[in-house]
Short mmCIF file of C-alpha atoms in Angstrom, two decimals:
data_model
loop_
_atom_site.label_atom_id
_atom_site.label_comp_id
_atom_site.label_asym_id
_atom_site.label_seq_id
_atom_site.Cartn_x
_atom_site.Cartn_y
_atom_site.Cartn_z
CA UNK J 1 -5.28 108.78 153.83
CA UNK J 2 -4.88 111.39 151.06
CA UNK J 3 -6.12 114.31 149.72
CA UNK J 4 -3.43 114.23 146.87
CA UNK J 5 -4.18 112.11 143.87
CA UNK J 6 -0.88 113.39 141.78
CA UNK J 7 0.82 109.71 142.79
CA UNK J 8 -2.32 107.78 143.58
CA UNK J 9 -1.46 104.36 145.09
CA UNK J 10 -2.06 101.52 143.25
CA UNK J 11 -4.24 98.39 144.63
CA UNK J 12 -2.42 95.04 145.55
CA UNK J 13 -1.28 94.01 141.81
CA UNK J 14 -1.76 90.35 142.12
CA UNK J 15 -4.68 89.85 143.85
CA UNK J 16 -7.56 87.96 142.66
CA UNK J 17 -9.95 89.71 145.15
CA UNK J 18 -9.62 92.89 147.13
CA UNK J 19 -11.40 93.63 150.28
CA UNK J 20 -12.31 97.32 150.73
CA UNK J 21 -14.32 98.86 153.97
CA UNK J 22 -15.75 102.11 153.59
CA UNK J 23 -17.97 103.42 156.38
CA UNK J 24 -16.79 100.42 158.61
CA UNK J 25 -18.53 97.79 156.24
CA UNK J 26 -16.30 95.55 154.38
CA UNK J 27 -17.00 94.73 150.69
CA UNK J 28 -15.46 92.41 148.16
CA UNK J 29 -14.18 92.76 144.43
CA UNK J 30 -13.50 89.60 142.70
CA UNK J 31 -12.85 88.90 139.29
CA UNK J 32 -9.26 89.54 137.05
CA UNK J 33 -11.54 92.61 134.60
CA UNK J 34 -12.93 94.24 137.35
CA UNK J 35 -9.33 94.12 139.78
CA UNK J 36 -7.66 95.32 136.67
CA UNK J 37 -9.80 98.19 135.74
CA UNK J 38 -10.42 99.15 139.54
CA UNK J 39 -6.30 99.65 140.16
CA UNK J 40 -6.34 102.45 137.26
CA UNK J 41 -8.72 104.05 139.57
CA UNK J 42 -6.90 106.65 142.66
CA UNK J 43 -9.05 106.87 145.67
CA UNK J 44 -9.33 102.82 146.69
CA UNK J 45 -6.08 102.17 148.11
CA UNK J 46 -6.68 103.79 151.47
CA UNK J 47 -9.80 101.72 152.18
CA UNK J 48 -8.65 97.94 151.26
CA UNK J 49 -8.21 95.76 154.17
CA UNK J 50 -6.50 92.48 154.36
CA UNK J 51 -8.64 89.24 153.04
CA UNK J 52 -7.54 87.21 155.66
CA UNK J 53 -9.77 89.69 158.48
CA UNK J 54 -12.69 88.92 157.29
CA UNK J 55 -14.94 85.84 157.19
CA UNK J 56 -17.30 86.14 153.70
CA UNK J 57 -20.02 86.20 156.12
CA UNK J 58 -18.21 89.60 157.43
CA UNK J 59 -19.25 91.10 153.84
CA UNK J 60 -21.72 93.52 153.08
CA UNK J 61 -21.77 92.19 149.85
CA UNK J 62 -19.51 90.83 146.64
CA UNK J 63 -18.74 92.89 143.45
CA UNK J 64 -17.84 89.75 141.51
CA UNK J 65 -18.14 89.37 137.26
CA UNK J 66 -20.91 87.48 136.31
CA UNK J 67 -23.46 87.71 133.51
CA UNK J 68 -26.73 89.50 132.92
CA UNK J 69 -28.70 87.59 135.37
CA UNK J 70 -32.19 86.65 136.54
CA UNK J 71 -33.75 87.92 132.80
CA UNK J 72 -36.88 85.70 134.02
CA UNK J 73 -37.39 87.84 137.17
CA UNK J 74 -39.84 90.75 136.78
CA UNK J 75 -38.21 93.71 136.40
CA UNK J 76 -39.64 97.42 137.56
CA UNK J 77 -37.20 100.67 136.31
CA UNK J 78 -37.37 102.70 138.82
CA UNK J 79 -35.38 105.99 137.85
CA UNK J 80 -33.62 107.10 134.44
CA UNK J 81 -31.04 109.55 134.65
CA UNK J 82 -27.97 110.78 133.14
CA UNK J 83 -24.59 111.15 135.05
CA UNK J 84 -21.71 112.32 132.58
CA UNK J 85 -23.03 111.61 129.29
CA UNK J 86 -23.84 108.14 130.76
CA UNK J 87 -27.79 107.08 130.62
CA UNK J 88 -28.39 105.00 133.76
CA UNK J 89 -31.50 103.01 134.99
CA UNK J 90 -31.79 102.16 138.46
CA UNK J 91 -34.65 98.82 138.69
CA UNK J 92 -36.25 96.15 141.15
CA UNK J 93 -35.74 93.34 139.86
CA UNK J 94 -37.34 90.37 141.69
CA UNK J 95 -36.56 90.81 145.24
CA UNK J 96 -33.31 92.75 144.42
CA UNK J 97 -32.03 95.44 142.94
CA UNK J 98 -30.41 96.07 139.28
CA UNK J 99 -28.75 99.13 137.73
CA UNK J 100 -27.27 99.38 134.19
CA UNK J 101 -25.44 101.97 132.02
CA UNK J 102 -24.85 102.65 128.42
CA UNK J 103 -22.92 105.61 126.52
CA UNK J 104 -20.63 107.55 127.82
CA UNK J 105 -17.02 108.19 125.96
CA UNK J 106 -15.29 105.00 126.79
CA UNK J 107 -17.74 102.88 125.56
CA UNK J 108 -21.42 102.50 124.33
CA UNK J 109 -21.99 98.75 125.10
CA UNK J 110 -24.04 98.39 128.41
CA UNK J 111 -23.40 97.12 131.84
CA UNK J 112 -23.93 97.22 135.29
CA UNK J 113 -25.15 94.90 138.13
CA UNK J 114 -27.91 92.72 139.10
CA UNK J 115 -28.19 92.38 143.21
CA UNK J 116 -29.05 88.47 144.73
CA UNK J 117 -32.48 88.49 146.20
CA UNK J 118 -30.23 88.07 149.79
CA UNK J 119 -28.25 91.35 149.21
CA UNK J 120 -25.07 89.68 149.65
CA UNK J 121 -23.70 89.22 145.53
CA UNK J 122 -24.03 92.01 143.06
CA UNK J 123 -23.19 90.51 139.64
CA UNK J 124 -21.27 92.53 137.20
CA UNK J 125 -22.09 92.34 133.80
CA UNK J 126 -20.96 93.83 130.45
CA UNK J 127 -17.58 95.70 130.69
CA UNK J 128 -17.25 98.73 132.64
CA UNK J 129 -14.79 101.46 131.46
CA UNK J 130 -13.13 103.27 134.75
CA UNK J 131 -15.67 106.05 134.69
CA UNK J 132 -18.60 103.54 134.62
CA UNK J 133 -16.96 101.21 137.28
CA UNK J 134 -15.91 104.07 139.56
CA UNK J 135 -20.07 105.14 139.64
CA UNK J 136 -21.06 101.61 139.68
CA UNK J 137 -19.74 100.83 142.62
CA UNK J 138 -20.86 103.81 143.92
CA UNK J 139 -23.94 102.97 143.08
CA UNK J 140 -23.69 99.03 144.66
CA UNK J 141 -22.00 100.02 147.36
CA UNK J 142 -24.79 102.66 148.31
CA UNK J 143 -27.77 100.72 147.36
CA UNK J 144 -26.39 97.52 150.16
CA UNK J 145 -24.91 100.35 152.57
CA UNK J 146 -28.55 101.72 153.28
CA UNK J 147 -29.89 98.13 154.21
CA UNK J 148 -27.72 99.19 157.11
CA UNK J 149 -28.39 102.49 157.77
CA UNK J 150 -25.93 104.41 156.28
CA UNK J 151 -26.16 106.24 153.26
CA UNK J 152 -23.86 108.40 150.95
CA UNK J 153 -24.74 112.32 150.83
CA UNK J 154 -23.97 114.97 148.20
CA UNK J 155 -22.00 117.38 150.44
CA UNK J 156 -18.47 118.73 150.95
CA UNK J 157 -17.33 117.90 154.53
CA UNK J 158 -14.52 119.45 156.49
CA UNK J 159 -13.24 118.28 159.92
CA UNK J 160 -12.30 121.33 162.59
CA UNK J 161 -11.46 120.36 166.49
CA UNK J 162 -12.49 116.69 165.74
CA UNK J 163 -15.69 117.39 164.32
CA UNK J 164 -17.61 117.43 160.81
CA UNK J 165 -19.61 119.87 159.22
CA UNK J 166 -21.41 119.07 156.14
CA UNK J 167 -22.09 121.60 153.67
CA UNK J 168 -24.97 120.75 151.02
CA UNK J 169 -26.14 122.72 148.14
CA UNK J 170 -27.12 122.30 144.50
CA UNK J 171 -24.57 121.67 142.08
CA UNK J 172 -22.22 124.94 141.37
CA UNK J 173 -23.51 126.74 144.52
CA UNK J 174 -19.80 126.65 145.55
CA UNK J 175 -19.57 123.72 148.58
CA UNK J 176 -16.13 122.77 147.55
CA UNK J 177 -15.13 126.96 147.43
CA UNK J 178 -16.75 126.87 150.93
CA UNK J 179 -15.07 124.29 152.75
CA UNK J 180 -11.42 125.33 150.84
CA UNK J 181 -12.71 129.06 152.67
CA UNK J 182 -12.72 127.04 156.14
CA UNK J 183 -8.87 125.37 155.21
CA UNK J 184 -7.82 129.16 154.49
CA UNK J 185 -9.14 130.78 157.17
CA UNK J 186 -10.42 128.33 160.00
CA UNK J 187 -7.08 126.87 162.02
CA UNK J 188 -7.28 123.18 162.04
CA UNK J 189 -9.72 122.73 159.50
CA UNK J 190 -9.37 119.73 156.45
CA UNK J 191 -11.26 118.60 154.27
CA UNK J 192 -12.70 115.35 154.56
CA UNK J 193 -14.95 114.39 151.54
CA UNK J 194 -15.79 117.14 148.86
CA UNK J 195 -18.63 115.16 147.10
CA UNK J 196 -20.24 111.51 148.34
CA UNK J 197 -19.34 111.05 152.14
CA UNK J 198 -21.41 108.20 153.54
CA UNK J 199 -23.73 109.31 156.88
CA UNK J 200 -25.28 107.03 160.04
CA UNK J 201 -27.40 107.91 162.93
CA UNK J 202 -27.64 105.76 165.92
CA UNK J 203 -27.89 105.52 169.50
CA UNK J 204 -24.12 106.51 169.88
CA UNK J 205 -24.80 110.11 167.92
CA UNK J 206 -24.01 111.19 164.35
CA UNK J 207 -20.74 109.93 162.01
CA UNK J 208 -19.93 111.10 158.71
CA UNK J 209 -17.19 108.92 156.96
CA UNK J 210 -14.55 109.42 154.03
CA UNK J 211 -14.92 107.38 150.89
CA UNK J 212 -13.20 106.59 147.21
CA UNK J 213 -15.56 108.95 145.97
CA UNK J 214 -14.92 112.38 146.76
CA UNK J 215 -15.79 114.18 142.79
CA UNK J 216 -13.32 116.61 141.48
CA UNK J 217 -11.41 117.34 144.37
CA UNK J 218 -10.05 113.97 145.34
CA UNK J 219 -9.36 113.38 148.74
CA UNK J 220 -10.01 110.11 149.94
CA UNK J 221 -9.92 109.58 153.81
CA UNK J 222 -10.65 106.21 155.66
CA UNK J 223 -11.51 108.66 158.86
CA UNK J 224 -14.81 109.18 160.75
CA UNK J 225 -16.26 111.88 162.89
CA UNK J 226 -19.02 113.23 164.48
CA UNK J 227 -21.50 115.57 162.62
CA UNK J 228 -21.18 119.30 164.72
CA UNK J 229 -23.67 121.08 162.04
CA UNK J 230 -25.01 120.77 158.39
CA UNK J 231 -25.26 123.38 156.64
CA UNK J 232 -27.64 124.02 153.36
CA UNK J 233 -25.68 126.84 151.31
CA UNK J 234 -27.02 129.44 149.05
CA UNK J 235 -25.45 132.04 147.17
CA UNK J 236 -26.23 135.69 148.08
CA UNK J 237 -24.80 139.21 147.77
CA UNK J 238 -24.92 139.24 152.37
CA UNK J 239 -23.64 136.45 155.01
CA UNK J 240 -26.66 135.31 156.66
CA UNK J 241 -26.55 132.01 158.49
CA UNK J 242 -30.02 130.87 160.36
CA UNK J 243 -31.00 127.53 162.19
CA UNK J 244 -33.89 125.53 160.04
CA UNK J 245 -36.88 124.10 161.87
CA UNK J 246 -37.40 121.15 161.75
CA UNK J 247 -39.96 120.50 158.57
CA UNK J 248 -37.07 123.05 156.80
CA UNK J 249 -34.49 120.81 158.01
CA UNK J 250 -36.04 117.45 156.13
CA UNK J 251 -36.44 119.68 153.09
CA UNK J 252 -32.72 121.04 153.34
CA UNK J 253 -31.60 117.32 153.82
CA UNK J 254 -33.78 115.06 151.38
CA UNK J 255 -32.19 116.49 148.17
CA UNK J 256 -28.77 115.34 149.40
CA UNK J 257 -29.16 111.78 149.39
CA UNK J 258 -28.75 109.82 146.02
CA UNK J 259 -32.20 111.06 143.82
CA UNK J 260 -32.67 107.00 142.63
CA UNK J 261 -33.68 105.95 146.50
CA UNK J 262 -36.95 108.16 146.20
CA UNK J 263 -38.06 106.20 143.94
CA UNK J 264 -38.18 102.94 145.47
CA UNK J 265 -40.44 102.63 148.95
CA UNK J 266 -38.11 100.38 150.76
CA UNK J 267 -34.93 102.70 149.92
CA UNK J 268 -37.22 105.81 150.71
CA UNK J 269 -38.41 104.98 153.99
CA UNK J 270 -34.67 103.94 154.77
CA UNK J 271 -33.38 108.02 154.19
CA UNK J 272 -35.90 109.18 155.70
CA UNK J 273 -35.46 106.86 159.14
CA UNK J 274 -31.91 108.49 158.43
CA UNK J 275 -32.89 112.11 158.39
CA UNK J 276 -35.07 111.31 161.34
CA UNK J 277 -32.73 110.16 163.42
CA UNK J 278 -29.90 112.72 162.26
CA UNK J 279 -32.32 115.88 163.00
CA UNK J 280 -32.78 114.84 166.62
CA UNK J 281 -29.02 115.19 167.51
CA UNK J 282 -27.74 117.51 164.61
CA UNK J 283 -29.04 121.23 163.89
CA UNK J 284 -29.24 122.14 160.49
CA UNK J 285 -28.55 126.08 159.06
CA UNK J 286 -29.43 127.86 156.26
CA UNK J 287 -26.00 129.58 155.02
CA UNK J 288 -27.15 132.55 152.41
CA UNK J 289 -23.26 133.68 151.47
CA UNK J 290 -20.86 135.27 149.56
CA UNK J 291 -17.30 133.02 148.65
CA UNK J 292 -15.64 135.19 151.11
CA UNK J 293 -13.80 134.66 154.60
CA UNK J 294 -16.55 136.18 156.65
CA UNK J 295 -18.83 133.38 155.32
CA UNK J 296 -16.73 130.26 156.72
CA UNK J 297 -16.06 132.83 160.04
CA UNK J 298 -19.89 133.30 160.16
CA UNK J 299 -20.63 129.60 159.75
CA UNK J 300 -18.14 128.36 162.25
CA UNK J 301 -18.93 130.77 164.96
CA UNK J 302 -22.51 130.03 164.69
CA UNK J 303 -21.46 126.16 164.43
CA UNK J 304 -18.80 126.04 167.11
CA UNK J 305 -19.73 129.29 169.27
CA UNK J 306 -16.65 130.51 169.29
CA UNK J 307 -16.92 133.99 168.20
CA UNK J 308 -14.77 133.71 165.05
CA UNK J 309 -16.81 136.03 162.75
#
């Protein structure tokens, strides 16, 4: 585990496939482009996992180069976007899902993926610069995590006394400043994931994970813990800090979660199990705040009850 990229280790260099598990579900990459594009990247090494654990049937599903398939299958675009300077489609395509990309400064040729109809084998075609195969993934790896419940959230999440606190907020509200507040000023507190940890709900309580994708800040932690509080932050001149009910709550949370699975039914009705489940064992604030130490002692003590504020 790391939270310091400045010597980022480097995947297995001869490899032909690499096994990575992120949020305890295993995935492959396959194919000599894709392996040798992905090692430029920092953030994977701490989540590959040795090929001879796992059966294929183990996988959640296989990155692997392929070509644009299944042209003759209907397609439906879901949701256009832009992610930097890169225009992105998100689309059902037959009984699976496809996502492209085109622009962006390494290169304007498109790519992306095309899903099986099973889930299992997401095809990668076109080539993929690092930026574009970095959110690619991101993007596979989310879409086939949800099938299973689990689900990647826009948040910054720090770890005190063996628990996880998510902070969520629009972008430039100042998460990242606010969870760096709790590693000043909170003892014990690290950060965990500053921009895409991956959530689950079930029967055993609430886990946030670490993942390769943690945005500017990179810190990239193959660790799990239970969620203590999330917390929806909004700048203000006063430290205010307030539970949400429960309607508030699903408003707070919904925005979090990648924008592309509200578009689809199947993906929808997926978060919003998620949320469900989440909001009857998690509480959810409101943090109105200044970047200042009383904020992360106000959001703690309210979090933890122990008086730190």
């Amino acid at each position: 585990m790391t939270c310091d990229p400045s010597t980022p280790e480097l995947l297995p260099s001869k490899s032909k496939r690499i096994v990575l598990r992120v949020a305890e579900l295993p995935f492959a990459v396959q194919g000599a482009g894709l392996i040798a594009t992905l090692r430029t990247l920092g953030g994977f090494r701490p989540f590959v996992q040795p090929e001879k654990g796992y059966a294929e049937d183990d996988w959640l599903f296989r990155f692997q180069e392929g070509t644009e398939q299944g042209k003759d299958l209907p397609n439906l675009p879901l949701h256009h976007f832009q992610t930097e300077g890169i225009d992105c489609t998100f689309s059902r395509r037959g009984e699976g899902y496809a996502f492209s990309m085109s622009g962006g400064e390494g290169s304007s040729d498109p790519c992306g993926w095309v899903f099986s109809p099973s889930g299992k084998k997401a095809l990668a075609w076109g080539e993929a610069d690092r930026t574009r195969l970095r959110f690619s993934l991101w993007m596979a790896f989310g879409t086939a995590a949800l099938s299973r419940g689990v689900a990647a959230l826009h948040a910054s999440a720090v770890c005190v006394q063996g628990k996880a606190v998510l902070v969520l907020g629009e972008s430039g509200t100042g998460k990242s400043t606010h969870t760096r507040l709790w590693r000043e000023y909170i003892p014990g507190a690290e950060l965990l994931n500053d921009d895409s940890p991956f959530l689950e709900a079930s029967e055993e309580g609430v886990r946030v994970w670490g993942s390769p994708w943690s945005g500017k800040t990179p810190c990239y932690r193959d660790l799990a813990f239970p969620v203590a509080g999330i917390v929806r932050l909004v700048q203000a001149p006063h430290n205010r800090i307030r539970r949400l009910s429960t309607l508030e709550a699903v408003g707070a949370l919904l925005p979090s979660f990648p924008p592309s699975f509200a578009y689809d039914r199947a993906a929808k009705d997926r978060v919003l199990t998620l949320i469900s489940h989440t909001l009857m064992r998690v509480p959810v604030f409101r943090l109105e705040c200044r970047a200042d130490e009383e904020a992360a002692r106000v959001c703690y003590g309210e979090i933890f009850g122990n008086g730190l504020r």
